[in-house]
Amino acid sequence: MLSAFYEKLEEDTKTAAELEKRGDYKSAAKMWIEIAEYCLTFAKSEHASEEIKKNLIERAEGYIEHAKVLRMKPVSVRGSIEESSLEIDYIENALDEKVQADKQWIAFNLDSYVVTMYGVIEKLLTHVYISKTGNLPGLDDTFMSLVKWAYREGIINDHPDNIEFIKLLYERITAKSQKVANEQAMEAREIMERTFKELCANL
């Protein structure tokens, strides 16, 4: 299992490096994010020792930092605004928080994981909205309105009821300081991790 993991990791990193050489920085950045996710997923498995787990988390952080650098390479103008530092801030913060969320999940800090991942999804939704429309979200564009827009556009496949569950769960934690039941955290994780991957596919 371990050898198969490292073999695939080596193949994927070569592919990402080739994309960089061809100047396809956007595709390369996506690939590095996928590789980071692959490392973090394996780090959570029973096949990873504590030493391997620590090494893979460090690698994932490095891959995400590299992806962020690639996304700062010159890109074409899209819509009425460029992919400016404002847009880069959204995705950089989201990816940084995703690493933090994965660490929280590995440590079984479920309450913090749910809150952090809500923030990740919120930032990625904003980033994708800017990328696709060329406009900044208006003040009346709440989290739910952005989710419904992404659902209508086919950017995410989750039913809005699932996202509503995450929103309500988040509000329950922050407003009432109540703990998250393990079953709720598991359901939230499944929904948010899937939404995260769908949004990353549209970066």
PDB file of C-alpha atoms in Angstrom:
ATOM      1  CA  MET A   1       0.000   0.000   0.000  1.00  0.00           C
ATOM      2  CA  LEU A   2       2.774   2.415   0.965  1.00  0.00           C
ATOM      3  CA  SER A   3       4.837   1.687  -2.149  1.00  0.00           C
ATOM      4  CA  ALA A   4       1.765   2.126  -4.381  1.00  0.00           C
ATOM      5  CA  PHE A   5       1.079   5.488  -2.742  1.00  0.00           C
ATOM      6  CA  TYR A   6       4.602   6.789  -3.316  1.00  0.00           C
ATOM      7  CA  GLU A   7       4.620   5.458  -6.874  1.00  0.00           C
ATOM      8  CA  LYS A   8       1.469   7.406  -7.728  1.00  0.00           C
ATOM      9  CA  LEU A   9       2.814  10.450  -5.885  1.00  0.00           C
ATOM     10  CA  GLU A  10       5.968  10.374  -8.005  1.00  0.00           C
ATOM     11  CA  GLU A  11       3.960  10.040 -11.232  1.00  0.00           C
ATOM     12  CA  ASP A  12       1.648  12.913 -10.306  1.00  0.00           C
ATOM     13  CA  THR A  13       4.485  15.247  -9.325  1.00  0.00           C
ATOM     14  CA  LYS A  14       6.181  14.556 -12.674  1.00  0.00           C
ATOM     15  CA  THR A  15       2.933  15.404 -14.476  1.00  0.00           C
ATOM     16  CA  ALA A  16       2.575  18.655 -12.521  1.00  0.00           C
ATOM     17  CA  ALA A  17       6.188  19.581 -13.265  1.00  0.00           C
ATOM     18  CA  GLU A  18       5.620  18.945 -16.982  1.00  0.00           C
ATOM     19  CA  LEU A  19       2.585  21.246 -16.964  1.00  0.00           C
ATOM     20  CA  GLU A  20       4.761  23.953 -15.429  1.00  0.00           C
ATOM     21  CA  LYS A  21       7.435  23.499 -18.100  1.00  0.00           C
ATOM     22  CA  ARG A  22       4.787  23.977 -20.789  1.00  0.00           C
ATOM     23  CA  GLY A  23       3.697  27.199 -19.122  1.00  0.00           C
ATOM     24  CA  ASP A  24       0.255  25.862 -18.218  1.00  0.00           C
ATOM     25  CA  TYR A  25       0.434  27.349 -14.745  1.00  0.00           C
ATOM     26  CA  LYS A  26      -3.286  27.150 -14.004  1.00  0.00           C
ATOM     27  CA  SER A  27      -3.462  23.413 -14.722  1.00  0.00           C
ATOM     28  CA  ALA A  28      -0.199  22.854 -12.841  1.00  0.00           C
ATOM     29  CA  ALA A  29      -1.557  24.705  -9.790  1.00  0.00           C
ATOM     30  CA  LYS A  30      -4.688  22.535  -9.833  1.00  0.00           C
ATOM     31  CA  MET A  31      -2.529  19.432 -10.075  1.00  0.00           C
ATOM     32  CA  TRP A  32      -0.373  20.460  -7.110  1.00  0.00           C
ATOM     33  CA  ILE A  33      -3.532  21.067  -5.049  1.00  0.00           C
ATOM     34  CA  GLU A  34      -4.787  17.588  -5.985  1.00  0.00           C
ATOM     35  CA  ILE A  35      -1.421  16.115  -4.999  1.00  0.00           C
ATOM     36  CA  ALA A  36      -1.609  17.909  -1.649  1.00  0.00           C
ATOM     37  CA  GLU A  37      -5.098  16.467  -1.114  1.00  0.00           C
ATOM     38  CA  TYR A  38      -3.796  13.004  -2.021  1.00  0.00           C
ATOM     39  CA  CYS A  39      -1.045  13.316   0.604  1.00  0.00           C
ATOM     40  CA  LEU A  40      -3.430  14.550   3.294  1.00  0.00           C
ATOM     41  CA  THR A  41      -5.921  11.769   2.569  1.00  0.00           C
ATOM     42  CA  PHE A  42      -3.218   9.117   2.898  1.00  0.00           C
ATOM     43  CA  ALA A  43      -1.928  10.792   6.069  1.00  0.00           C
ATOM     44  CA  LYS A  44      -5.335  10.108   7.643  1.00  0.00           C
ATOM     45  CA  SER A  45      -5.239   6.416   6.742  1.00  0.00           C
ATOM     46  CA  GLU A  46      -4.185   3.521   8.952  1.00  0.00           C
ATOM     47  CA  HIS A  47      -1.229   2.883   6.637  1.00  0.00           C
ATOM     48  CA  ALA A  48       0.551   6.089   7.705  1.00  0.00           C
ATOM     49  CA  SER A  49       2.793   6.025  10.766  1.00  0.00           C
ATOM     50  CA  GLU A  50       3.168   9.180  12.859  1.00  0.00           C
ATOM     51  CA  GLU A  51       6.446   9.980  11.088  1.00  0.00           C
ATOM     52  CA  ILE A  52       4.923   9.499   7.626  1.00  0.00           C
ATOM     53  CA  LYS A  53       1.846  11.495   8.643  1.00  0.00           C
ATOM     54  CA  LYS A  54       3.994  14.440   9.731  1.00  0.00           C
ATOM     55  CA  ASN A  55       6.076  14.245   6.552  1.00  0.00           C
ATOM     56  CA  LEU A  56       3.004  14.172   4.301  1.00  0.00           C
ATOM     57  CA  ILE A  57       1.391  17.148   6.043  1.00  0.00           C
ATOM     58  CA  GLU A  58       4.613  19.125   5.553  1.00  0.00           C
ATOM     59  CA  ARG A  59       4.735  18.064   1.892  1.00  0.00           C
ATOM     60  CA  ALA A  60       1.106  19.055   1.364  1.00  0.00           C
ATOM     61  CA  GLU A  61       1.760  22.497   2.819  1.00  0.00           C
ATOM     62  CA  GLY A  62       4.712  22.881   0.449  1.00  0.00           C
ATOM     63  CA  TYR A  63       2.672  21.790  -2.573  1.00  0.00           C
ATOM     64  CA  ILE A  64      -0.086  24.269  -1.733  1.00  0.00           C
ATOM     65  CA  GLU A  65       2.438  27.093  -1.288  1.00  0.00           C
ATOM     66  CA  HIS A  66       3.873  26.197  -4.700  1.00  0.00           C
ATOM     67  CA  ALA A  67       0.390  26.210  -6.250  1.00  0.00           C
ATOM     68  CA  LYS A  68      -0.209  29.676  -4.839  1.00  0.00           C
ATOM     69  CA  VAL A  69       3.013  30.934  -6.444  1.00  0.00           C
ATOM     70  CA  LEU A  70       1.992  29.461  -9.806  1.00  0.00           C
ATOM     71  CA  ARG A  71      -1.381  31.179  -9.644  1.00  0.00           C
ATOM     72  CA  MET A  72       0.417  34.530  -9.380  1.00  0.00           C
ATOM     73  CA  LYS A  73       1.998  34.018 -12.801  1.00  0.00           C
ATOM     74  CA  PRO A  74       0.649  36.347 -15.528  1.00  0.00           C
ATOM     75  CA  VAL A  75      -2.857  35.399 -16.685  1.00  0.00           C
ATOM     76  CA  SER A  76      -5.332  36.839 -19.140  1.00  0.00           C
ATOM     77  CA  VAL A  77      -7.984  39.363 -18.115  1.00  0.00           C
ATOM     78  CA  ARG A  78     -11.380  37.822 -17.459  1.00  0.00           C
ATOM     79  CA  GLY A  79     -14.516  39.952 -17.402  1.00  0.00           C
ATOM     80  CA  SER A  80     -14.325  43.433 -15.928  1.00  0.00           C
ATOM     81  CA  ILE A  81     -11.503  42.737 -13.460  1.00  0.00           C
ATOM     82  CA  GLU A  82      -8.162  40.929 -13.639  1.00  0.00           C
ATOM     83  CA  GLU A  83      -7.190  38.042 -11.411  1.00  0.00           C
ATOM     84  CA  SER A  84      -5.828  40.578  -9.004  1.00  0.00           C
ATOM     85  CA  SER A  85      -4.227  40.394  -5.588  1.00  0.00           C
ATOM     86  CA  LEU A  86      -7.724  40.561  -4.100  1.00  0.00           C
ATOM     87  CA  GLU A  87      -8.704  37.366  -5.883  1.00  0.00           C
ATOM     88  CA  ILE A  88      -5.417  35.696  -4.998  1.00  0.00           C
ATOM     89  CA  ASP A  89      -5.986  36.549  -1.342  1.00  0.00           C
ATOM     90  CA  TYR A  90      -9.253  34.608  -1.326  1.00  0.00           C
ATOM     91  CA  ILE A  91      -7.732  31.434  -2.682  1.00  0.00           C
ATOM     92  CA  GLU A  92      -4.501  31.682  -0.667  1.00  0.00           C
ATOM     93  CA  ASN A  93      -6.440  32.041   2.562  1.00  0.00           C
ATOM     94  CA  ALA A  94      -8.789  29.207   1.609  1.00  0.00           C
ATOM     95  CA  LEU A  95      -5.937  26.808   0.854  1.00  0.00           C
ATOM     96  CA  ASP A  96      -4.090  27.739   4.031  1.00  0.00           C
ATOM     97  CA  GLU A  97      -7.242  27.105   6.057  1.00  0.00           C
ATOM     98  CA  LYS A  98      -7.807  23.767   4.282  1.00  0.00           C
ATOM     99  CA  VAL A  99      -4.439  22.515   5.564  1.00  0.00           C
ATOM    100  CA  GLN A 100      -5.451  23.708   9.026  1.00  0.00           C
ATOM    101  CA  ALA A 101      -8.807  21.906   8.696  1.00  0.00           C
ATOM    102  CA  ASP A 102      -7.100  18.650   7.711  1.00  0.00           C
ATOM    103  CA  LYS A 103      -4.867  18.865  10.766  1.00  0.00           C
ATOM    104  CA  GLN A 104      -7.930  19.452  12.937  1.00  0.00           C
ATOM    105  CA  TRP A 105      -9.663  16.415  11.464  1.00  0.00           C
ATOM    106  CA  ILE A 106      -6.620  14.207  11.981  1.00  0.00           C
ATOM    107  CA  ALA A 107      -6.533  15.394  15.610  1.00  0.00           C
ATOM    108  CA  PHE A 108     -10.295  14.657  15.930  1.00  0.00           C
ATOM    109  CA  ASN A 109     -10.951  18.315  16.739  1.00  0.00           C
ATOM    110  CA  LEU A 110     -14.338  18.071  15.019  1.00  0.00           C
ATOM    111  CA  ASP A 111     -15.863  21.358  16.201  1.00  0.00           C
ATOM    112  CA  SER A 112     -12.933  23.404  14.905  1.00  0.00           C
ATOM    113  CA  TYR A 113     -12.814  21.398  11.677  1.00  0.00           C
ATOM    114  CA  VAL A 114     -16.422  22.227  10.781  1.00  0.00           C
ATOM    115  CA  VAL A 115     -15.964  25.945  11.496  1.00  0.00           C
ATOM    116  CA  THR A 116     -12.700  26.118   9.532  1.00  0.00           C
ATOM    117  CA  MET A 117     -14.095  24.242   6.531  1.00  0.00           C
ATOM    118  CA  TYR A 118     -17.120  26.537   6.409  1.00  0.00           C
ATOM    119  CA  GLY A 119     -14.662  29.427   5.999  1.00  0.00           C
ATOM    120  CA  VAL A 120     -12.780  27.537   3.293  1.00  0.00           C
ATOM    121  CA  ILE A 121     -15.960  26.950   1.268  1.00  0.00           C
ATOM    122  CA  GLU A 122     -17.031  30.569   1.709  1.00  0.00           C
ATOM    123  CA  LYS A 123     -13.707  31.888   0.380  1.00  0.00           C
ATOM    124  CA  LEU A 124     -13.631  29.484  -2.566  1.00  0.00           C
ATOM    125  CA  LEU A 125     -17.220  30.365  -3.489  1.00  0.00           C
ATOM    126  CA  THR A 126     -16.264  34.044  -3.568  1.00  0.00           C
ATOM    127  CA  HIS A 127     -13.154  33.323  -5.618  1.00  0.00           C
ATOM    128  CA  VAL A 128     -15.032  31.247  -8.192  1.00  0.00           C
ATOM    129  CA  TYR A 129     -17.789  33.875  -8.410  1.00  0.00           C
ATOM    130  CA  ILE A 130     -15.192  36.547  -9.219  1.00  0.00           C
ATOM    131  CA  SER A 131     -13.472  34.275 -11.743  1.00  0.00           C
ATOM    132  CA  LYS A 132     -16.671  33.364 -13.570  1.00  0.00           C
ATOM    133  CA  THR A 133     -18.509  36.693 -13.500  1.00  0.00           C
ATOM    134  CA  GLY A 134     -15.687  39.221 -13.458  1.00  0.00           C
ATOM    135  CA  ASN A 135     -17.442  41.026 -10.605  1.00  0.00           C
ATOM    136  CA  LEU A 136     -17.069  41.243  -6.870  1.00  0.00           C
ATOM    137  CA  PRO A 137     -20.047  39.860  -4.909  1.00  0.00           C
ATOM    138  CA  GLY A 138     -22.385  42.598  -3.757  1.00  0.00           C
ATOM    139  CA  LEU A 139     -23.107  43.240  -0.099  1.00  0.00           C
ATOM    140  CA  ASP A 140     -26.430  41.435  -0.483  1.00  0.00           C
ATOM    141  CA  ASP A 141     -24.697  38.327  -1.863  1.00  0.00           C
ATOM    142  CA  THR A 142     -24.845  36.178   1.243  1.00  0.00           C
ATOM    143  CA  PHE A 143     -23.272  32.767   1.615  1.00  0.00           C
ATOM    144  CA  MET A 144     -26.508  31.097   0.590  1.00  0.00           C
ATOM    145  CA  SER A 145     -26.997  33.274  -2.495  1.00  0.00           C
ATOM    146  CA  LEU A 146     -23.468  32.403  -3.678  1.00  0.00           C
ATOM    147  CA  VAL A 147     -24.170  28.713  -3.071  1.00  0.00           C
ATOM    148  CA  LYS A 148     -27.405  28.875  -5.076  1.00  0.00           C
ATOM    149  CA  TRP A 149     -25.577  30.696  -7.891  1.00  0.00           C
ATOM    150  CA  ALA A 150     -22.877  27.987  -7.967  1.00  0.00           C
ATOM    151  CA  TYR A 151     -25.564  25.278  -7.985  1.00  0.00           C
ATOM    152  CA  ARG A 152     -27.470  26.930 -10.873  1.00  0.00           C
ATOM    153  CA  GLU A 153     -24.248  27.296 -12.857  1.00  0.00           C
ATOM    154  CA  GLY A 154     -23.380  23.624 -12.355  1.00  0.00           C
ATOM    155  CA  ILE A 155     -20.200  24.524 -10.442  1.00  0.00           C
ATOM    156  CA  ILE A 156     -21.196  22.402  -7.466  1.00  0.00           C
ATOM    157  CA  ASN A 157     -23.441  19.359  -7.548  1.00  0.00           C
ATOM    158  CA  ASP A 158     -24.555  19.364  -3.940  1.00  0.00           C
ATOM    159  CA  HIS A 159     -28.219  20.018  -3.395  1.00  0.00           C
ATOM    160  CA  PRO A 160     -28.757  23.396  -1.652  1.00  0.00           C
ATOM    161  CA  ASP A 161     -30.327  21.522   1.280  1.00  0.00           C
ATOM    162  CA  ASN A 162     -26.903  20.014   1.996  1.00  0.00           C
ATOM    163  CA  ILE A 163     -25.257  23.430   2.045  1.00  0.00           C
ATOM    164  CA  GLU A 164     -28.098  24.726   4.215  1.00  0.00           C
ATOM    165  CA  PHE A 165     -27.194  21.968   6.675  1.00  0.00           C
ATOM    166  CA  ILE A 166     -23.607  23.254   6.818  1.00  0.00           C
ATOM    167  CA  LYS A 167     -24.796  26.826   7.286  1.00  0.00           C
ATOM    168  CA  LEU A 168     -27.126  25.876  10.111  1.00  0.00           C
ATOM    169  CA  LEU A 169     -24.469  23.708  11.722  1.00  0.00           C
ATOM    170  CA  TYR A 170     -21.990  26.578  11.582  1.00  0.00           C
ATOM    171  CA  GLU A 171     -24.498  29.000  13.102  1.00  0.00           C
ATOM    172  CA  ARG A 172     -25.287  26.511  15.840  1.00  0.00           C
ATOM    173  CA  ILE A 173     -21.619  26.225  16.784  1.00  0.00           C
ATOM    174  CA  THR A 174     -20.780  29.925  16.689  1.00  0.00           C
ATOM    175  CA  ALA A 175     -23.985  31.506  17.958  1.00  0.00           C
ATOM    176  CA  LYS A 176     -24.924  29.046  20.669  1.00  0.00           C
ATOM    177  CA  SER A 177     -21.492  27.601  21.484  1.00  0.00           C
ATOM    178  CA  GLN A 178     -22.868  24.075  21.252  1.00  0.00           C
ATOM    179  CA  LYS A 179     -20.740  21.061  20.501  1.00  0.00           C
ATOM    180  CA  VAL A 180     -21.060  19.187  17.246  1.00  0.00           C
ATOM    181  CA  ALA A 181     -22.244  15.604  17.507  1.00  0.00           C
ATOM    182  CA  ASN A 182     -19.872  13.143  15.843  1.00  0.00           C
ATOM    183  CA  GLU A 183     -22.595  12.087  13.390  1.00  0.00           C
ATOM    184  CA  GLN A 184     -23.160  15.718  12.374  1.00  0.00           C
ATOM    185  CA  ALA A 185     -19.450  16.308  11.884  1.00  0.00           C
ATOM    186  CA  MET A 186     -19.194  13.208   9.714  1.00  0.00           C
ATOM    187  CA  GLU A 187     -22.094  14.354   7.557  1.00  0.00           C
ATOM    188  CA  ALA A 188     -20.670  17.865   7.380  1.00  0.00           C
ATOM    189  CA  ARG A 189     -17.259  16.549   6.371  1.00  0.00           C
ATOM    190  CA  GLU A 190     -18.647  14.470   3.516  1.00  0.00           C
ATOM    191  CA  ILE A 191     -20.569  17.427   2.123  1.00  0.00           C
ATOM    192  CA  MET A 192     -17.849  20.032   2.570  1.00  0.00           C
ATOM    193  CA  GLU A 193     -14.984  17.901   1.256  1.00  0.00           C
ATOM    194  CA  ARG A 194     -16.989  17.101  -1.875  1.00  0.00           C
ATOM    195  CA  THR A 195     -17.915  20.768  -2.354  1.00  0.00           C
ATOM    196  CA  PHE A 196     -14.264  21.763  -1.825  1.00  0.00           C
ATOM    197  CA  LYS A 197     -13.134  19.457  -4.638  1.00  0.00           C
ATOM    198  CA  GLU A 198     -15.877  20.685  -6.961  1.00  0.00           C
ATOM    199  CA  LEU A 199     -14.945  24.318  -6.346  1.00  0.00           C
ATOM    200  CA  CYS A 200     -11.229  23.574  -6.829  1.00  0.00           C
ATOM    201  CA  ALA A 201     -12.074  22.068 -10.219  1.00  0.00           C
ATOM    202  CA  ASN A 202     -13.433  25.482 -11.209  1.00  0.00           C
ATOM    203  CA  LEU A 203     -10.547  27.635  -9.977  1.00  0.00           C
TER     204      LEU A 203
END
